[in-house]
């Protein structure tokens, strides 16, 4: 390489390195649904740490406001929190409108809800199927319908759905999740195709076994069904993953931060698993 070319190449490196840690998320407005605890809360926290203004919601007002106040204090972040059920389309509409009027826009929307109960097919009632569709599919539709027009106006947006490893690999006693999450992936791909022209990137994140209250519930159900202790169930989950441990909510949140950031500006319509390698396919 000639001296001129080398200097130009070095300059490029210098420029890139000086910008290395910038996610471009400062002052972005981020909604994180179902965020009073677990992966949702960790995501709200991680986005606040990047300088986002964060809007949080969940059903339980007390836990939600405690989480919001904690994040506000720790990161000196602007946080708006409102108690609501993500299966209530009208409540989601009002929430998104309030966020937009308080913060001026909506740039990022992370959809989330509690997971469906662990059941085999014949044990799941029709009512449970309806609830799973409402919580784990339609809630995503409600948020997407509300936030997309705001994102179109700015020609910039990120929608990130939190689903599960079940989008790639069914889990034996989670038939509700195995079936309903697939619809979210179909929606994600469709939205990515339809709204890419508007600068809106739509991706899905699938956690593997992650240390939250949801997992404790799952361990209890499995323990009851198999006679194994909860400790053995947890050890089994860790052993199944090549990384030989459970994930931390923060590790899922970090993947979401990356997808929301300028660093993922050419990534859309994808499912990213954060599962310690648990998914066994190619
Ligand atoms: P979690 O139970 O710890 O937290 C769920 C959050 O959702 C809470 O803040 C709760 O208040 C809120 N919520 C539940 N239903 C709601 C509703 N209808 N309206 C508003 N808020 C609601 O769960 P988590 O482990 O953080 O999981 C988040 C998502 O990721 C779930 O869909 C779960 O099934 C999925 N997931 C979790 C794991 C895991 O190992 N933890 C693995 C794969 C997938």
PDB file of C-alpha atoms and ligand atoms in Angstrom:
ATOM      1  CA  UNK A   1       0.000   0.000   0.000  1.00  0.00           C
ATOM      2  CA  UNK A   2       1.399   3.460  -0.933  1.00  0.00           C
ATOM      3  CA  UNK A   3       1.879   6.085   1.780  1.00  0.00           C
ATOM      4  CA  UNK A   4      -1.158   8.104   0.645  1.00  0.00           C
ATOM      5  CA  UNK A   5      -3.466   5.089   0.662  1.00  0.00           C
ATOM      6  CA  UNK A   6      -2.124   3.986   4.031  1.00  0.00           C
ATOM      7  CA  UNK A   7      -2.806   7.424   5.516  1.00  0.00           C
ATOM      8  CA  UNK A   8      -6.337   7.437   4.073  1.00  0.00           C
ATOM      9  CA  UNK A   9      -6.925   3.933   5.446  1.00  0.00           C
ATOM     10  CA  UNK A  10      -5.577   4.930   8.869  1.00  0.00           C
ATOM     11  CA  UNK A  11      -7.791   7.992   8.853  1.00  0.00           C
ATOM     12  CA  UNK A  12     -10.806   5.828   8.176  1.00  0.00           C
ATOM     13  CA  UNK A  13      -9.804   3.631  11.112  1.00  0.00           C
ATOM     14  CA  UNK A  14      -9.297   6.622  13.370  1.00  0.00           C
ATOM     15  CA  UNK A  15     -12.671   8.076  12.433  1.00  0.00           C
ATOM     16  CA  UNK A  16     -14.422   4.766  12.947  1.00  0.00           C
ATOM     17  CA  UNK A  17     -12.716   4.099  16.279  1.00  0.00           C
ATOM     18  CA  UNK A  18     -13.595   7.518  17.678  1.00  0.00           C
ATOM     19  CA  UNK A  19     -17.221   6.648  16.999  1.00  0.00           C
ATOM     20  CA  UNK A  20     -17.030   3.059  18.189  1.00  0.00           C
ATOM     21  CA  UNK A  21     -19.283   3.167  21.231  1.00  0.00           C
ATOM     22  CA  UNK A  22     -21.946   5.508  19.854  1.00  0.00           C
ATOM     23  CA  UNK A  23     -25.263   3.715  19.536  1.00  0.00           C
ATOM     24  CA  UNK A  24     -26.977   6.920  18.345  1.00  0.00           C
ATOM     25  CA  UNK A  25     -29.709   6.305  20.926  1.00  0.00           C
ATOM     26  CA  UNK A  26     -29.336   9.495  22.966  1.00  0.00           C
ATOM     27  CA  UNK A  27     -32.720  11.262  23.267  1.00  0.00           C
ATOM     28  CA  UNK A  28     -34.540   8.620  21.234  1.00  0.00           C
ATOM     29  CA  UNK A  29     -38.015   7.888  22.576  1.00  0.00           C
ATOM     30  CA  UNK A  30     -38.397   4.212  23.438  1.00  0.00           C
ATOM     31  CA  UNK A  31     -41.536   2.365  24.508  1.00  0.00           C
ATOM     32  CA  UNK A  32     -40.918  -0.905  26.340  1.00  0.00           C
ATOM     33  CA  UNK A  33     -44.083  -2.927  26.936  1.00  0.00           C
ATOM     34  CA  UNK A  34     -44.585  -5.216  29.956  1.00  0.00           C
ATOM     35  CA  UNK A  35     -41.537  -3.754  31.646  1.00  0.00           C
ATOM     36  CA  UNK A  36     -42.086  -3.837  35.427  1.00  0.00           C
ATOM     37  CA  UNK A  37     -39.763  -6.836  35.825  1.00  0.00           C
ATOM     38  CA  UNK A  38     -37.698  -9.449  34.009  1.00  0.00           C
ATOM     39  CA  UNK A  39     -36.519  -8.956  30.426  1.00  0.00           C
ATOM     40  CA  UNK A  40     -38.820  -5.964  29.821  1.00  0.00           C
ATOM     41  CA  UNK A  41     -37.461  -4.099  32.824  1.00  0.00           C
ATOM     42  CA  UNK A  42     -33.859  -4.904  31.884  1.00  0.00           C
ATOM     43  CA  UNK A  43     -34.570  -3.551  28.390  1.00  0.00           C
ATOM     44  CA  UNK A  44     -36.034  -0.296  29.721  1.00  0.00           C
ATOM     45  CA  UNK A  45     -32.965   0.040  31.927  1.00  0.00           C
ATOM     46  CA  UNK A  46     -30.486  -0.670  29.115  1.00  0.00           C
ATOM     47  CA  UNK A  47     -32.164   1.858  26.788  1.00  0.00           C
ATOM     48  CA  UNK A  48     -32.205   4.483  29.570  1.00  0.00           C
ATOM     49  CA  UNK A  49     -28.487   3.833  30.111  1.00  0.00           C
ATOM     50  CA  UNK A  50     -27.960   4.706  26.419  1.00  0.00           C
ATOM     51  CA  UNK A  51     -29.716   8.055  26.919  1.00  0.00           C
ATOM     52  CA  UNK A  52     -33.185   7.156  25.609  1.00  0.00           C
ATOM     53  CA  UNK A  53     -36.323   8.709  27.023  1.00  0.00           C
ATOM     54  CA  UNK A  54     -38.244   5.643  28.115  1.00  0.00           C
ATOM     55  CA  UNK A  55     -41.969   4.867  28.365  1.00  0.00           C
ATOM     56  CA  UNK A  56     -42.835   1.805  30.419  1.00  0.00           C
ATOM     57  CA  UNK A  57     -46.081  -0.075  31.021  1.00  0.00           C
ATOM     58  CA  UNK A  58     -47.315  -3.192  32.840  1.00  0.00           C
ATOM     59  CA  UNK A  59     -50.464  -4.251  34.672  1.00  0.00           C
ATOM     60  CA  UNK A  60     -49.300  -3.835  38.271  1.00  0.00           C
ATOM     61  CA  UNK A  61     -49.040  -0.080  38.983  1.00  0.00           C
ATOM     62  CA  UNK A  62     -46.994  -0.490  42.158  1.00  0.00           C
ATOM     63  CA  UNK A  63     -44.217  -2.672  40.700  1.00  0.00           C
ATOM     64  CA  UNK A  64     -44.206  -0.629  37.505  1.00  0.00           C
ATOM     65  CA  UNK A  65     -43.774   2.732  39.232  1.00  0.00           C
ATOM     66  CA  UNK A  66     -41.098   1.310  41.547  1.00  0.00           C
ATOM     67  CA  UNK A  67     -39.178   0.046  38.484  1.00  0.00           C
ATOM     68  CA  UNK A  68     -39.625   3.367  36.662  1.00  0.00           C
ATOM     69  CA  UNK A  69     -38.439   5.411  39.659  1.00  0.00           C
ATOM     70  CA  UNK A  70     -35.391   3.166  40.089  1.00  0.00           C
ATOM     71  CA  UNK A  71     -34.393   3.650  36.434  1.00  0.00           C
ATOM     72  CA  UNK A  72     -35.069   7.395  36.536  1.00  0.00           C
ATOM     73  CA  UNK A  73     -32.775   7.818  39.546  1.00  0.00           C
ATOM     74  CA  UNK A  74     -30.003   5.496  38.440  1.00  0.00           C
ATOM     75  CA  UNK A  75     -29.602   6.910  34.931  1.00  0.00           C
ATOM     76  CA  UNK A  76     -30.996  10.452  35.382  1.00  0.00           C
ATOM     77  CA  UNK A  77     -33.324   9.416  32.580  1.00  0.00           C
ATOM     78  CA  UNK A  78     -36.708  10.777  31.605  1.00  0.00           C
ATOM     79  CA  UNK A  79     -39.158   7.947  32.278  1.00  0.00           C
ATOM     80  CA  UNK A  80     -42.903   7.845  31.760  1.00  0.00           C
ATOM     81  CA  UNK A  81     -44.849   4.930  33.241  1.00  0.00           C
ATOM     82  CA  UNK A  82     -48.484   3.960  32.936  1.00  0.00           C
ATOM     83  CA  UNK A  83     -50.262   0.863  34.277  1.00  0.00           C
ATOM     84  CA  UNK A  84     -52.148  -0.968  31.531  1.00  0.00           C
ATOM     85  CA  UNK A  85     -52.911  -4.374  30.108  1.00  0.00           C
ATOM     86  CA  UNK A  86     -51.251  -4.871  26.705  1.00  0.00           C
ATOM     87  CA  UNK A  87     -54.249  -6.964  25.579  1.00  0.00           C
ATOM     88  CA  UNK A  88     -56.444  -3.833  25.768  1.00  0.00           C
ATOM     89  CA  UNK A  89     -56.203  -2.175  22.329  1.00  0.00           C
ATOM     90  CA  UNK A  90     -57.838   1.054  23.511  1.00  0.00           C
ATOM     91  CA  UNK A  91     -55.426   1.361  26.478  1.00  0.00           C
ATOM     92  CA  UNK A  92     -52.452   0.806  24.158  1.00  0.00           C
ATOM     93  CA  UNK A  93     -53.809   3.535  21.851  1.00  0.00           C
ATOM     94  CA  UNK A  94     -54.122   6.033  24.722  1.00  0.00           C
ATOM     95  CA  UNK A  95     -50.672   5.140  26.080  1.00  0.00           C
ATOM     96  CA  UNK A  96     -48.891   5.647  22.742  1.00  0.00           C
ATOM     97  CA  UNK A  97     -50.706   8.967  22.217  1.00  0.00           C
ATOM     98  CA  UNK A  98     -49.632  10.132  25.690  1.00  0.00           C
ATOM     99  CA  UNK A  99     -46.033   9.084  25.069  1.00  0.00           C
ATOM    100  CA  UNK A 100     -45.996  10.970  21.752  1.00  0.00           C
ATOM    101  CA  UNK A 101     -47.489  14.083  23.288  1.00  0.00           C
ATOM    102  CA  UNK A 102     -45.120  13.992  26.290  1.00  0.00           C
ATOM    103  CA  UNK A 103     -41.915  13.183  24.390  1.00  0.00           C
ATOM    104  CA  UNK A 104     -42.779  14.518  20.912  1.00  0.00           C
ATOM    105  CA  UNK A 105     -42.488  11.213  19.024  1.00  0.00           C
ATOM    106  CA  UNK A 106     -42.008   7.478  19.269  1.00  0.00           C
ATOM    107  CA  UNK A 107     -38.769   6.133  17.783  1.00  0.00           C
ATOM    108  CA  UNK A 108     -38.418   2.656  19.269  1.00  0.00           C
ATOM    109  CA  UNK A 109     -41.071   0.181  20.359  1.00  0.00           C
ATOM    110  CA  UNK A 110     -40.199  -3.051  22.142  1.00  0.00           C
ATOM    111  CA  UNK A 111     -43.247  -5.325  22.427  1.00  0.00           C
ATOM    112  CA  UNK A 112     -43.511  -7.798  25.271  1.00  0.00           C
ATOM    113  CA  UNK A 113     -46.017  -9.591  27.527  1.00  0.00           C
ATOM    114  CA  UNK A 114     -45.971 -12.396  30.049  1.00  0.00           C
ATOM    115  CA  UNK A 115     -45.529 -15.871  28.615  1.00  0.00           C
ATOM    116  CA  UNK A 116     -48.398 -18.390  28.329  1.00  0.00           C
ATOM    117  CA  UNK A 117     -48.695 -21.268  30.832  1.00  0.00           C
ATOM    118  CA  UNK A 118     -46.714 -24.464  30.278  1.00  0.00           C
ATOM    119  CA  UNK A 119     -49.146 -27.038  28.839  1.00  0.00           C
ATOM    120  CA  UNK A 120     -49.295 -30.017  26.549  1.00  0.00           C
ATOM    121  CA  UNK A 121     -51.824 -29.779  23.692  1.00  0.00           C
ATOM    122  CA  UNK A 122     -54.733 -31.699  25.256  1.00  0.00           C
ATOM    123  CA  UNK A 123     -54.366 -29.887  28.575  1.00  0.00           C
ATOM    124  CA  UNK A 124     -54.715 -26.403  27.042  1.00  0.00           C
ATOM    125  CA  UNK A 125     -58.267 -25.034  27.004  1.00  0.00           C
ATOM    126  CA  UNK A 126     -59.734 -22.936  24.193  1.00  0.00           C
ATOM    127  CA  UNK A 127     -59.801 -20.002  26.623  1.00  0.00           C
ATOM    128  CA  UNK A 128     -56.044 -20.418  27.200  1.00  0.00           C
ATOM    129  CA  UNK A 129     -55.452 -20.406  23.429  1.00  0.00           C
ATOM    130  CA  UNK A 130     -57.428 -17.152  23.163  1.00  0.00           C
ATOM    131  CA  UNK A 131     -55.449 -15.595  26.023  1.00  0.00           C
ATOM    132  CA  UNK A 132     -52.152 -16.603  24.437  1.00  0.00           C
ATOM    133  CA  UNK A 133     -53.196 -15.083  21.101  1.00  0.00           C
ATOM    134  CA  UNK A 134     -54.316 -11.876  22.863  1.00  0.00           C
ATOM    135  CA  UNK A 135     -51.183 -11.480  25.004  1.00  0.00           C
ATOM    136  CA  UNK A 136     -48.465 -12.849  22.767  1.00  0.00           C
ATOM    137  CA  UNK A 137     -49.696 -11.944  19.280  1.00  0.00           C
ATOM    138  CA  UNK A 138     -52.432  -9.303  19.238  1.00  0.00           C
ATOM    139  CA  UNK A 139     -50.627  -7.067  21.747  1.00  0.00           C
ATOM    140  CA  UNK A 140     -47.839  -6.753  19.173  1.00  0.00           C
ATOM    141  CA  UNK A 141     -50.390  -5.850  16.503  1.00  0.00           C
ATOM    142  CA  UNK A 142     -51.882  -3.161  18.786  1.00  0.00           C
ATOM    143  CA  UNK A 143     -48.507  -1.523  19.442  1.00  0.00           C
ATOM    144  CA  UNK A 144     -47.379  -1.727  15.822  1.00  0.00           C
ATOM    145  CA  UNK A 145     -50.611  -0.091  14.565  1.00  0.00           C
ATOM    146  CA  UNK A 146     -50.105   2.814  16.962  1.00  0.00           C
ATOM    147  CA  UNK A 147     -46.382   3.469  16.608  1.00  0.00           C
ATOM    148  CA  UNK A 148     -45.861   3.028  12.849  1.00  0.00           C
ATOM    149  CA  UNK A 149     -47.560   6.325  11.814  1.00  0.00           C
ATOM    150  CA  UNK A 150     -45.294   8.240  14.258  1.00  0.00           C
ATOM    151  CA  UNK A 151     -42.215   6.497  12.853  1.00  0.00           C
ATOM    152  CA  UNK A 152     -43.322   7.134   9.253  1.00  0.00           C
ATOM    153  CA  UNK A 153     -43.484  10.860   9.971  1.00  0.00           C
ATOM    154  CA  UNK A 154     -39.811  10.844  11.042  1.00  0.00           C
ATOM    155  CA  UNK A 155     -38.748   8.283   8.449  1.00  0.00           C
ATOM    156  CA  UNK A 156     -36.981   6.425  11.270  1.00  0.00           C
ATOM    157  CA  UNK A 157     -38.171   3.658  13.561  1.00  0.00           C
ATOM    158  CA  UNK A 158     -37.365   0.399  15.268  1.00  0.00           C
ATOM    159  CA  UNK A 159     -39.879  -2.236  16.318  1.00  0.00           C
ATOM    160  CA  UNK A 160     -38.442  -5.150  18.270  1.00  0.00           C
ATOM    161  CA  UNK A 161     -40.598  -8.029  19.463  1.00  0.00           C
ATOM    162  CA  UNK A 162     -39.629 -10.172  22.443  1.00  0.00           C
ATOM    163  CA  UNK A 163     -40.756 -13.742  21.823  1.00  0.00           C
ATOM    164  CA  UNK A 164     -38.875 -16.951  22.573  1.00  0.00           C
ATOM    165  CA  UNK A 165     -36.505 -19.641  21.356  1.00  0.00           C
ATOM    166  CA  UNK A 166     -39.793 -21.435  20.511  1.00  0.00           C
ATOM    167  CA  UNK A 167     -39.876 -19.389  17.279  1.00  0.00           C
ATOM    168  CA  UNK A 168     -37.064 -21.651  16.041  1.00  0.00           C
ATOM    169  CA  UNK A 169     -37.325 -24.800  18.122  1.00  0.00           C
ATOM    170  CA  UNK A 170     -40.524 -25.951  19.894  1.00  0.00           C
ATOM    171  CA  UNK A 171     -40.229 -26.665  23.637  1.00  0.00           C
ATOM    172  CA  UNK A 172     -42.113 -29.863  24.675  1.00  0.00           C
ATOM    173  CA  UNK A 173     -44.636 -28.518  27.222  1.00  0.00           C
ATOM    174  CA  UNK A 174     -45.008 -25.020  25.754  1.00  0.00           C
ATOM    175  CA  UNK A 175     -47.457 -25.721  22.927  1.00  0.00           C
ATOM    176  CA  UNK A 176     -49.154 -22.308  23.341  1.00  0.00           C
ATOM    177  CA  UNK A 177     -45.853 -20.485  22.936  1.00  0.00           C
ATOM    178  CA  UNK A 178     -44.648 -22.821  20.156  1.00  0.00           C
ATOM    179  CA  UNK A 179     -47.719 -22.065  18.034  1.00  0.00           C
ATOM    180  CA  UNK A 180     -48.535 -18.434  18.807  1.00  0.00           C
ATOM    181  CA  UNK A 181     -44.975 -17.001  18.652  1.00  0.00           C
ATOM    182  CA  UNK A 182     -44.695 -18.169  15.039  1.00  0.00           C
ATOM    183  CA  UNK A 183     -47.437 -15.697  14.116  1.00  0.00           C
ATOM    184  CA  UNK A 184     -45.308 -12.879  15.565  1.00  0.00           C
ATOM    185  CA  UNK A 185     -42.425 -13.889  13.312  1.00  0.00           C
ATOM    186  CA  UNK A 186     -44.782 -13.783  10.303  1.00  0.00           C
ATOM    187  CA  UNK A 187     -45.894 -10.319  11.386  1.00  0.00           C
ATOM    188  CA  UNK A 188     -42.304  -9.123  11.922  1.00  0.00           C
ATOM    189  CA  UNK A 189     -41.280 -10.218   8.436  1.00  0.00           C
ATOM    190  CA  UNK A 190     -44.390  -8.634   6.874  1.00  0.00           C
ATOM    191  CA  UNK A 191     -43.879  -5.313   8.673  1.00  0.00           C
ATOM    192  CA  UNK A 192     -40.181  -5.314   7.765  1.00  0.00           C
ATOM    193  CA  UNK A 193     -41.131  -5.770   4.093  1.00  0.00           C
ATOM    194  CA  UNK A 194     -43.908  -3.200   4.085  1.00  0.00           C
ATOM    195  CA  UNK A 195     -42.268  -0.409   6.092  1.00  0.00           C
ATOM    196  CA  UNK A 196     -38.585  -0.683   5.173  1.00  0.00           C
ATOM    197  CA  UNK A 197     -39.224   2.091   2.636  1.00  0.00           C
ATOM    198  CA  UNK A 198     -40.187   4.322   5.587  1.00  0.00           C
ATOM    199  CA  UNK A 199     -36.928   3.739   7.445  1.00  0.00           C
ATOM    200  CA  UNK A 200     -38.623   1.400   9.939  1.00  0.00           C
ATOM    201  CA  UNK A 201     -36.647  -1.701  10.913  1.00  0.00           C
ATOM    202  CA  UNK A 202     -38.559  -4.597  12.467  1.00  0.00           C
ATOM    203  CA  UNK A 203     -36.838  -7.499  14.216  1.00  0.00           C
ATOM    204  CA  UNK A 204     -37.572 -10.231  16.717  1.00  0.00           C
ATOM    205  CA  UNK A 205     -35.532 -11.334  19.732  1.00  0.00           C
ATOM    206  CA  UNK A 206     -35.955 -14.861  21.078  1.00  0.00           C
ATOM    207  CA  UNK A 207     -34.636 -15.474  24.585  1.00  0.00           C
ATOM    208  CA  UNK A 208     -33.522 -18.910  25.686  1.00  0.00           C
ATOM    209  CA  UNK A 209     -33.724 -19.860  29.373  1.00  0.00           C
ATOM    210  CA  UNK A 210     -33.250 -16.527  31.167  1.00  0.00           C
ATOM    211  CA  UNK A 211     -33.151 -16.005  34.929  1.00  0.00           C
ATOM    212  CA  UNK A 212     -36.478 -14.237  35.647  1.00  0.00           C
ATOM    213  CA  UNK A 213     -39.672 -14.926  37.624  1.00  0.00           C
ATOM    214  CA  UNK A 214     -41.151 -16.489  34.486  1.00  0.00           C
ATOM    215  CA  UNK A 215     -38.500 -19.191  34.614  1.00  0.00           C
ATOM    216  CA  UNK A 216     -39.157 -19.860  38.311  1.00  0.00           C
ATOM    217  CA  UNK A 217     -42.845 -20.451  37.457  1.00  0.00           C
ATOM    218  CA  UNK A 218     -41.841 -22.784  34.632  1.00  0.00           C
ATOM    219  CA  UNK A 219     -39.485 -24.720  36.926  1.00  0.00           C
ATOM    220  CA  UNK A 220     -42.288 -25.167  39.459  1.00  0.00           C
ATOM    221  CA  UNK A 221     -44.664 -26.553  36.799  1.00  0.00           C
ATOM    222  CA  UNK A 222     -42.018 -28.925  35.441  1.00  0.00           C
ATOM    223  CA  UNK A 223     -41.045 -30.034  38.918  1.00  0.00           C
ATOM    224  CA  UNK A 224     -44.697 -30.883  39.651  1.00  0.00           C
ATOM    225  CA  UNK A 225     -45.027 -32.793  36.378  1.00  0.00           C
ATOM    226  CA  UNK A 226     -41.758 -34.766  36.541  1.00  0.00           C
ATOM    227  CA  UNK A 227     -41.054 -35.211  40.276  1.00  0.00           C
ATOM    228  CA  UNK A 228     -37.605 -33.621  39.783  1.00  0.00           C
ATOM    229  CA  UNK A 229     -36.625 -30.823  42.156  1.00  0.00           C
ATOM    230  CA  UNK A 230     -36.665 -27.242  40.848  1.00  0.00           C
ATOM    231  CA  UNK A 231     -32.876 -27.186  41.347  1.00  0.00           C
ATOM    232  CA  UNK A 232     -32.522 -30.197  39.022  1.00  0.00           C
ATOM    233  CA  UNK A 233     -34.756 -28.542  36.430  1.00  0.00           C
ATOM    234  CA  UNK A 234     -32.572 -25.406  36.495  1.00  0.00           C
ATOM    235  CA  UNK A 235     -29.404 -27.483  36.246  1.00  0.00           C
ATOM    236  CA  UNK A 236     -30.864 -29.348  33.265  1.00  0.00           C
ATOM    237  CA  UNK A 237     -31.625 -26.084  31.439  1.00  0.00           C
ATOM    238  CA  UNK A 238     -28.079 -24.833  32.061  1.00  0.00           C
ATOM    239  CA  UNK A 239     -26.559 -28.123  30.910  1.00  0.00           C
ATOM    240  CA  UNK A 240     -28.563 -28.052  27.640  1.00  0.00           C
ATOM    241  CA  UNK A 241     -26.982 -24.781  26.514  1.00  0.00           C
ATOM    242  CA  UNK A 242     -23.422 -24.851  25.115  1.00  0.00           C
ATOM    243  CA  UNK A 243     -22.604 -21.920  27.449  1.00  0.00           C
ATOM    244  CA  UNK A 244     -23.662 -24.137  30.417  1.00  0.00           C
ATOM    245  CA  UNK A 245     -25.625 -21.487  32.260  1.00  0.00           C
ATOM    246  CA  UNK A 246     -28.873 -19.537  32.146  1.00  0.00           C
ATOM    247  CA  UNK A 247     -29.019 -16.144  30.456  1.00  0.00           C
ATOM    248  CA  UNK A 248     -29.366 -12.897  32.372  1.00  0.00           C
ATOM    249  CA  UNK A 249     -32.167 -10.452  31.431  1.00  0.00           C
ATOM    250  CA  UNK A 250     -29.465  -7.855  30.734  1.00  0.00           C
ATOM    251  CA  UNK A 251     -27.974 -10.082  28.039  1.00  0.00           C
ATOM    252  CA  UNK A 252     -31.281 -10.146  26.146  1.00  0.00           C
ATOM    253  CA  UNK A 253     -31.611  -6.382  26.687  1.00  0.00           C
ATOM    254  CA  UNK A 254     -28.164  -5.780  25.160  1.00  0.00           C
ATOM    255  CA  UNK A 255     -29.200  -7.521  21.921  1.00  0.00           C
ATOM    256  CA  UNK A 256     -32.319  -5.330  21.837  1.00  0.00           C
ATOM    257  CA  UNK A 257     -30.221  -2.189  22.373  1.00  0.00           C
ATOM    258  CA  UNK A 258     -28.034  -3.198  19.446  1.00  0.00           C
ATOM    259  CA  UNK A 259     -31.052  -3.792  17.184  1.00  0.00           C
ATOM    260  CA  UNK A 260     -32.490  -0.411  18.219  1.00  0.00           C
ATOM    261  CA  UNK A 261     -29.210   1.369  17.591  1.00  0.00           C
ATOM    262  CA  UNK A 262     -27.621   2.903  14.501  1.00  0.00           C
ATOM    263  CA  UNK A 263     -25.215  -0.038  14.624  1.00  0.00           C
ATOM    264  CA  UNK A 264     -27.923  -2.340  13.250  1.00  0.00           C
ATOM    265  CA  UNK A 265     -29.000   0.018  10.439  1.00  0.00           C
ATOM    266  CA  UNK A 266     -29.068  -2.704   7.723  1.00  0.00           C
ATOM    267  CA  UNK A 267     -30.747  -5.444   9.772  1.00  0.00           C
ATOM    268  CA  UNK A 268     -34.485  -6.008   9.395  1.00  0.00           C
ATOM    269  CA  UNK A 269     -36.953  -8.899   9.348  1.00  0.00           C
ATOM    270  CA  UNK A 270     -34.645 -11.092  11.441  1.00  0.00           C
ATOM    271  CA  UNK A 271     -34.951 -13.252  14.521  1.00  0.00           C
ATOM    272  CA  UNK A 272     -31.978 -13.007  16.878  1.00  0.00           C
ATOM    273  CA  UNK A 273     -31.814 -15.735  19.515  1.00  0.00           C
ATOM    274  CA  UNK A 274     -30.134 -14.888  22.818  1.00  0.00           C
ATOM    275  CA  UNK A 275     -30.015 -18.447  24.105  1.00  0.00           C
ATOM    276  CA  UNK A 276     -26.411 -19.380  24.960  1.00  0.00           C
ATOM    277  CA  UNK A 277     -26.446 -21.633  21.872  1.00  0.00           C
ATOM    278  CA  UNK A 278     -29.449 -23.685  23.022  1.00  0.00           C
ATOM    279  CA  UNK A 279     -31.038 -23.771  19.539  1.00  0.00           C
ATOM    280  CA  UNK A 280     -29.552 -26.825  17.880  1.00  0.00           C
ATOM    281  CA  UNK A 281     -30.266 -26.048  14.220  1.00  0.00           C
ATOM    282  CA  UNK A 282     -28.075 -24.309  11.652  1.00  0.00           C
TER     283      UNK A 282
HETATM  284  P1  LIG B   1     -41.668 -12.076  33.582  1.00  0.00           P
HETATM  285  O1  LIG B   1     -42.856 -12.903  33.952  1.00  0.00           O
HETATM  286  O2  LIG B   1     -40.516 -12.001  34.516  1.00  0.00           O
HETATM  287  O3  LIG B   1     -42.140 -10.583  33.255  1.00  0.00           O
HETATM  288  C1  LIG B   1     -43.257 -10.340  32.447  1.00  0.00           C
HETATM  289  C2  LIG B   1     -43.614  -8.861  32.474  1.00  0.00           C
HETATM  290  O4  LIG B   1     -44.789  -8.693  31.696  1.00  0.00           O
HETATM  291  C3  LIG B   1     -43.981  -8.317  33.854  1.00  0.00           C
HETATM  292  O5  LIG B   1     -43.516  -6.983  33.933  1.00  0.00           O
HETATM  293  C4  LIG B   1     -45.501  -8.351  33.866  1.00  0.00           C
HETATM  294  O6  LIG B   1     -46.056  -7.420  34.765  1.00  0.00           O
HETATM  295  C5  LIG B   1     -45.790  -7.995  32.435  1.00  0.00           C
HETATM  296  N1  LIG B   1     -47.072  -8.440  31.898  1.00  0.00           N
HETATM  297  C6  LIG B   1     -47.506  -9.704  31.799  1.00  0.00           C
HETATM  298  N2  LIG B   1     -48.697  -9.734  31.184  1.00  0.00           N
HETATM  299  C7  LIG B   1     -49.016  -8.449  30.890  1.00  0.00           C
HETATM  300  C8  LIG B   1     -50.131  -7.826  30.279  1.00  0.00           C
HETATM  301  N3  LIG B   1     -51.172  -8.538  29.823  1.00  0.00           N
HETATM  302  N4  LIG B   1     -50.130  -6.481  30.134  1.00  0.00           N
HETATM  303  C9  LIG B   1     -49.092  -5.743  30.594  1.00  0.00           C
HETATM  304  N5  LIG B   1     -48.018  -6.279  31.185  1.00  0.00           N
HETATM  305  C10 LIG B   1     -47.976  -7.616  31.335  1.00  0.00           C
HETATM  306  O7  LIG B   1     -41.249 -12.636  32.166  1.00  0.00           O
HETATM  307  P2  LIG B   1     -39.830 -12.590  31.398  1.00  0.00           P
HETATM  308  O8  LIG B   1     -39.063 -13.797  31.762  1.00  0.00           O
HETATM  309  O9  LIG B   1     -39.231 -11.256  31.512  1.00  0.00           O
HETATM  310  O10 LIG B   1     -40.331 -12.858  29.902  1.00  0.00           O
HETATM  311  C11 LIG B   1     -40.703 -11.869  28.979  1.00  0.00           C
HETATM  312  C12 LIG B   1     -41.168 -12.585  27.716  1.00  0.00           C
HETATM  313  O11 LIG B   1     -40.102 -13.411  27.222  1.00  0.00           O
HETATM  314  C13 LIG B   1     -42.366 -13.521  27.968  1.00  0.00           C
HETATM  315  O12 LIG B   1     -43.223 -13.505  26.855  1.00  0.00           O
HETATM  316  C14 LIG B   1     -41.699 -14.867  28.112  1.00  0.00           C
HETATM  317  O13 LIG B   1     -42.549 -15.945  27.821  1.00  0.00           O
HETATM  318  C15 LIG B   1     -40.580 -14.742  27.096  1.00  0.00           C
HETATM  319  N6  LIG B   1     -39.508 -15.696  27.336  1.00  0.00           N
HETATM  320  C16 LIG B   1     -38.916 -15.767  28.556  1.00  0.00           C
HETATM  321  C17 LIG B   1     -37.937 -16.734  28.764  1.00  0.00           C
HETATM  322  C18 LIG B   1     -37.246 -16.869  30.098  1.00  0.00           C
HETATM  323  O14 LIG B   1     -36.519 -17.844  30.271  1.00  0.00           O
HETATM  324  N7  LIG B   1     -37.416 -15.965  31.033  1.00  0.00           N
HETATM  325  C19 LIG B   1     -37.589 -17.606  27.724  1.00  0.00           C
HETATM  326  C20 LIG B   1     -38.200 -17.494  26.490  1.00  0.00           C
HETATM  327  C21 LIG B   1     -39.185 -16.538  26.318  1.00  0.00           C
END
